[in-house]
Structure formats: structure tokens, C-alpha cells
């Protein structure tokens, strides 16, 4: 049995973004319950040289919308990166999930060998679609989703593995 590029990407991105949305909802409610200004969470970071929560969510959605778009040969939607609240982040996630819903398995057929060109770490890179998905897009996506979760957990939001996994 083989797995299609679609099955390895679009449903995975969608499910994890829905879980991230739930994580953010729980964090927002936790801020209300603990009488914490939501900006404390939105601007929190794990280390001084790491991005804050808001940027982690932005980058995660960038990878989720970018990967299937590139693999399908479509233009990657551009977002303004101007989110300043939990509601803004939720809207960005919803917009990304809606974008993912526009893809069918046929859109990503034979994209394993499609040449993907992009900037990574300030340099131009070119690689086949399968390598891009498995070695660039997915690891980066999971890094930023996990870091967003970790920032909130570190700040006392009572989250667990089941919430991260979307159970």
C-alpha cells in the first residue's frame, strides 16, 4: 500500500491546525480564568532568541498553506502577518483550513518529483516534492505547532498530549 502526497499532507495539516485552534481556545479561556492579559500569552516565547506565540502560529499556517500549494503548482496565498489577538489567530487558522479544503487528491498527484523552489534560511533551494514535504514543510510545521503548544504549557495553561493530538 502506498500513501499519496495528498494523504500525507492536506488532512494532516488540517487536523493539526484544528487541534492548534483548540489549544488557542483553551489558552484564551485560561487567560480569562486567571485574569491574565491575553497579550502575555500572545507575546510569550520560550527563549529570548525564539519567536513569540503569535509568530509561531503564523509560521505554522504558512507551512500548512504553502506546502500543498507548491506541490499542486498553485500560487501560495499571502497573509499580512498582522494578527494581534486570539481571535485574529483563530481567523488565520480558519482561513488556512478553508484553503486546504480547496485541494483534492488529484491536485497533488505526481507531485513527488515536482521541483519545488523556495527560500530557506535566506537562500534559494530546489528539491523534489517528496523531499520538500517530508524534510522541510512537515518538520517546520510540526516545530512551530509544537512550540506554540509549549509556550502556552510553559505559561501554565493546563494542556496535555490528548489536546495536542486533538482527542
mmCIF file of C-alpha atoms in Angstrom:
data_model
loop_
_atom_site.group_PDB
_atom_site.id
_atom_site.type_symbol
_atom_site.label_atom_id
_atom_site.label_comp_id
_atom_site.label_asym_id
_atom_site.label_seq_id
_atom_site.Cartn_x
_atom_site.Cartn_y
_atom_site.Cartn_z
ATOM 1 C CA UNK A 1 0.000 0.000 0.000
ATOM 2 C CA UNK A 2 1.255 3.449 -0.847
ATOM 3 C CA UNK A 3 0.330 6.774 0.664
ATOM 4 C CA UNK A 4 -0.488 9.658 -1.612
ATOM 5 C CA UNK A 5 1.081 13.090 -1.341
ATOM 6 C CA UNK A 6 -2.398 14.399 -0.585
ATOM 7 C CA UNK A 7 -2.970 11.953 2.283
ATOM 8 C CA UNK A 8 0.451 12.743 3.712
ATOM 9 C CA UNK A 9 -0.212 16.472 3.714
ATOM 10 C CA UNK A 10 -3.630 18.098 3.435
ATOM 11 C CA UNK A 11 -5.571 16.030 6.005
ATOM 12 C CA UNK A 12 -2.585 16.090 8.377
ATOM 13 C CA UNK A 13 -2.218 19.871 8.180
ATOM 14 C CA UNK A 14 -5.984 20.306 8.612
ATOM 15 C CA UNK A 15 -6.219 18.041 11.661
ATOM 16 C CA UNK A 16 -3.227 19.603 13.404
ATOM 17 C CA UNK A 17 -4.480 23.135 12.708
ATOM 18 C CA UNK A 18 -7.854 22.235 14.214
ATOM 19 C CA UNK A 19 -6.020 20.948 17.287
ATOM 20 C CA UNK A 20 -3.965 24.153 17.416
ATOM 21 C CA UNK A 21 -7.194 26.130 17.250
ATOM 22 C CA UNK A 22 -8.473 24.192 20.250
ATOM 23 C CA UNK A 23 -5.198 24.805 22.112
ATOM 24 C CA UNK A 24 -5.571 28.546 21.489
ATOM 25 C CA UNK A 25 -9.201 28.485 22.666
ATOM 26 C CA UNK A 26 -8.164 26.784 25.881
ATOM 27 C CA UNK A 27 -5.356 29.308 26.352
ATOM 28 C CA UNK A 28 -7.683 32.246 25.820
ATOM 29 C CA UNK A 29 -10.142 30.854 28.365
ATOM 30 C CA UNK A 30 -7.288 30.190 30.775
ATOM 31 C CA UNK A 31 -6.197 33.825 30.492
ATOM 32 C CA UNK A 32 -9.743 34.918 31.350
ATOM 33 C CA UNK A 33 -9.994 32.471 34.252
ATOM 34 C CA UNK A 34 -6.637 33.529 35.690
ATOM 35 C CA UNK A 35 -7.224 37.230 34.944
ATOM 36 C CA UNK A 36 -4.134 37.404 32.746
ATOM 37 C CA UNK A 37 -3.926 39.917 29.912
ATOM 38 C CA UNK A 38 -4.078 37.776 26.716
ATOM 39 C CA UNK A 39 -1.079 39.720 25.391
ATOM 40 C CA UNK A 40 1.050 37.946 27.994
ATOM 41 C CA UNK A 41 0.416 34.664 26.175
ATOM 42 C CA UNK A 42 0.454 36.118 22.658
ATOM 43 C CA UNK A 43 3.870 37.711 23.155
ATOM 44 C CA UNK A 44 5.396 34.899 25.232
ATOM 45 C CA UNK A 45 8.399 32.996 23.957
ATOM 46 C CA UNK A 46 10.421 30.062 25.241
ATOM 47 C CA UNK A 47 13.784 31.779 24.860
ATOM 48 C CA UNK A 48 14.871 35.333 24.050
ATOM 49 C CA UNK A 49 16.012 34.350 20.546
ATOM 50 C CA UNK A 50 12.815 32.472 19.668
ATOM 51 C CA UNK A 51 9.641 33.841 18.103
ATOM 52 C CA UNK A 52 6.628 34.633 20.278
ATOM 53 C CA UNK A 53 3.398 32.617 20.229
ATOM 54 C CA UNK A 54 1.732 34.781 17.580
ATOM 55 C CA UNK A 55 4.629 34.329 15.149
ATOM 56 C CA UNK A 56 4.742 30.570 15.824
ATOM 57 C CA UNK A 57 1.104 30.282 14.724
ATOM 58 C CA UNK A 58 1.731 32.465 11.683
ATOM 59 C CA UNK A 59 4.652 30.327 10.545
ATOM 60 C CA UNK A 60 2.765 27.069 11.170
ATOM 61 C CA UNK A 61 -0.086 28.279 8.960
ATOM 62 C CA UNK A 62 2.419 29.470 6.350
ATOM 63 C CA UNK A 63 3.801 25.941 6.040
ATOM 64 C CA UNK A 64 0.320 24.406 6.019
ATOM 65 C CA UNK A 65 -0.908 26.634 3.192
ATOM 66 C CA UNK A 66 2.394 26.694 1.343
ATOM 67 C CA UNK A 67 3.156 23.003 1.047
ATOM 68 C CA UNK A 68 0.064 21.799 -0.826
ATOM 69 C CA UNK A 69 0.019 24.988 -2.886
ATOM 70 C CA UNK A 70 3.584 24.454 -4.068
ATOM 71 C CA UNK A 71 3.034 20.736 -4.601
ATOM 72 C CA UNK A 72 -0.037 21.460 -6.734
ATOM 73 C CA UNK A 73 1.735 24.199 -8.697
ATOM 74 C CA UNK A 74 -0.533 26.907 -7.297
ATOM 75 C CA UNK A 75 0.323 30.349 -6.037
ATOM 76 C CA UNK A 76 0.836 30.341 -2.251
ATOM 77 C CA UNK A 77 -1.707 32.659 -0.595
ATOM 78 C CA UNK A 78 -0.099 35.649 1.103
ATOM 79 C CA UNK A 79 -1.229 36.687 4.578
ATOM 80 C CA UNK A 80 -0.349 40.019 6.148
ATOM 81 C CA UNK A 81 1.054 38.640 9.444
ATOM 82 C CA UNK A 82 -0.794 41.335 11.387
ATOM 83 C CA UNK A 83 -2.596 39.148 13.932
ATOM 84 C CA UNK A 84 -2.739 40.761 17.371
ATOM 85 C CA UNK A 85 -5.319 38.712 19.280
ATOM 86 C CA UNK A 86 -6.526 35.181 19.815
ATOM 87 C CA UNK A 87 -9.467 35.972 17.542
ATOM 88 C CA UNK A 88 -7.075 37.069 14.800
ATOM 89 C CA UNK A 89 -5.069 33.857 15.137
ATOM 90 C CA UNK A 90 -8.260 31.789 15.055
ATOM 91 C CA UNK A 91 -9.327 33.579 11.866
ATOM 92 C CA UNK A 92 -5.931 32.879 10.291
ATOM 93 C CA UNK A 93 -6.166 29.197 11.162
ATOM 94 C CA UNK A 94 -9.733 29.015 9.815
ATOM 95 C CA UNK A 95 -8.656 30.734 6.585
ATOM 96 C CA UNK A 96 -5.833 28.207 6.217
ATOM 97 C CA UNK A 97 -8.124 25.223 6.871
ATOM 98 C CA UNK A 98 -10.530 26.647 4.272
ATOM 99 C CA UNK A 99 -7.654 26.928 1.806
ATOM 100 C CA UNK A 100 -6.650 23.326 2.460
ATOM 101 C CA UNK A 101 -10.222 22.252 1.707
ATOM 102 C CA UNK A 102 -9.781 23.508 -1.868
ATOM 103 C CA UNK A 103 -7.334 20.680 -2.654
ATOM 104 C CA UNK A 104 -8.236 17.251 -3.940
ATOM 105 C CA UNK A 105 -6.020 14.208 -4.157
ATOM 106 C CA UNK A 106 -5.811 14.745 -7.919
ATOM 107 C CA UNK A 107 -4.282 18.200 -7.354
ATOM 108 C CA UNK A 108 -1.239 16.632 -5.722
ATOM 109 C CA UNK A 109 -0.930 13.559 -7.978
ATOM 110 C CA UNK A 110 2.624 13.058 -9.240
ATOM 111 C CA UNK A 111 3.963 15.925 -7.142
ATOM 112 C CA UNK A 112 6.646 13.695 -5.588
ATOM 113 C CA UNK A 113 9.087 14.701 -8.318
ATOM 114 C CA UNK A 114 7.781 18.216 -8.981
ATOM 115 C CA UNK A 115 10.650 20.650 -8.482
ATOM 116 C CA UNK A 116 9.922 22.914 -5.530
ATOM 117 C CA UNK A 117 11.895 26.151 -5.358
ATOM 118 C CA UNK A 118 11.806 28.347 -2.271
ATOM 119 C CA UNK A 119 13.870 30.369 0.156
ATOM 120 C CA UNK A 120 15.012 28.510 3.257
ATOM 121 C CA UNK A 121 17.298 30.111 5.783
ATOM 122 C CA UNK A 122 17.894 33.078 3.500
ATOM 123 C CA UNK A 123 18.974 31.016 0.497
ATOM 124 C CA UNK A 124 17.289 29.683 -2.613
ATOM 125 C CA UNK A 125 16.752 25.918 -2.563
ATOM 126 C CA UNK A 126 15.370 23.479 -5.064
ATOM 127 C CA UNK A 127 14.227 19.937 -4.285
ATOM 128 C CA UNK A 128 11.753 17.296 -5.409
ATOM 129 C CA UNK A 129 8.254 17.494 -3.917
ATOM 130 C CA UNK A 130 8.529 14.427 -1.701
ATOM 131 C CA UNK A 131 11.769 15.636 -0.149
ATOM 132 C CA UNK A 132 10.260 19.099 0.315
ATOM 133 C CA UNK A 133 7.174 17.706 2.057
ATOM 134 C CA UNK A 134 8.987 15.252 4.322
ATOM 135 C CA UNK A 135 12.199 17.152 5.054
ATOM 136 C CA UNK A 136 11.154 20.805 5.003
ATOM 137 C CA UNK A 137 7.426 21.520 5.161
ATOM 138 C CA UNK A 138 6.299 18.902 7.693
ATOM 139 C CA UNK A 139 9.211 19.259 10.137
ATOM 140 C CA UNK A 140 8.879 23.047 10.104
ATOM 141 C CA UNK A 141 5.113 22.858 10.520
ATOM 142 C CA UNK A 142 5.371 20.495 13.488
ATOM 143 C CA UNK A 143 8.178 22.547 15.047
ATOM 144 C CA UNK A 144 6.045 25.700 15.095
ATOM 145 C CA UNK A 145 2.812 23.973 16.198
ATOM 146 C CA UNK A 146 4.698 22.226 18.997
ATOM 147 C CA UNK A 147 6.477 25.414 20.021
ATOM 148 C CA UNK A 148 3.151 27.272 20.207
ATOM 149 C CA UNK A 149 1.806 24.495 22.447
ATOM 150 C CA UNK A 150 4.976 24.551 24.555
ATOM 151 C CA UNK A 151 4.840 28.323 25.051
ATOM 152 C CA UNK A 152 1.319 28.041 26.442
ATOM 153 C CA UNK A 153 2.107 24.993 28.564
ATOM 154 C CA UNK A 154 5.180 26.769 29.940
ATOM 155 C CA UNK A 155 2.928 29.678 30.903
ATOM 156 C CA UNK A 156 0.679 27.439 32.968
ATOM 157 C CA UNK A 157 -2.117 26.664 30.526
ATOM 158 C CA UNK A 158 -3.303 23.179 31.550
ATOM 159 C CA UNK A 159 -2.801 21.331 28.285
ATOM 160 C CA UNK A 160 -1.987 17.698 27.740
ATOM 161 C CA UNK A 161 -0.899 15.401 24.974
ATOM 162 C CA UNK A 162 -4.510 14.481 24.140
ATOM 163 C CA UNK A 163 -5.290 18.166 23.469
ATOM 164 C CA UNK A 164 -2.224 18.485 21.240
ATOM 165 C CA UNK A 165 -3.261 15.384 19.305
ATOM 166 C CA UNK A 166 -6.837 16.600 19.004
ATOM 167 C CA UNK A 167 -8.591 13.946 21.029
#
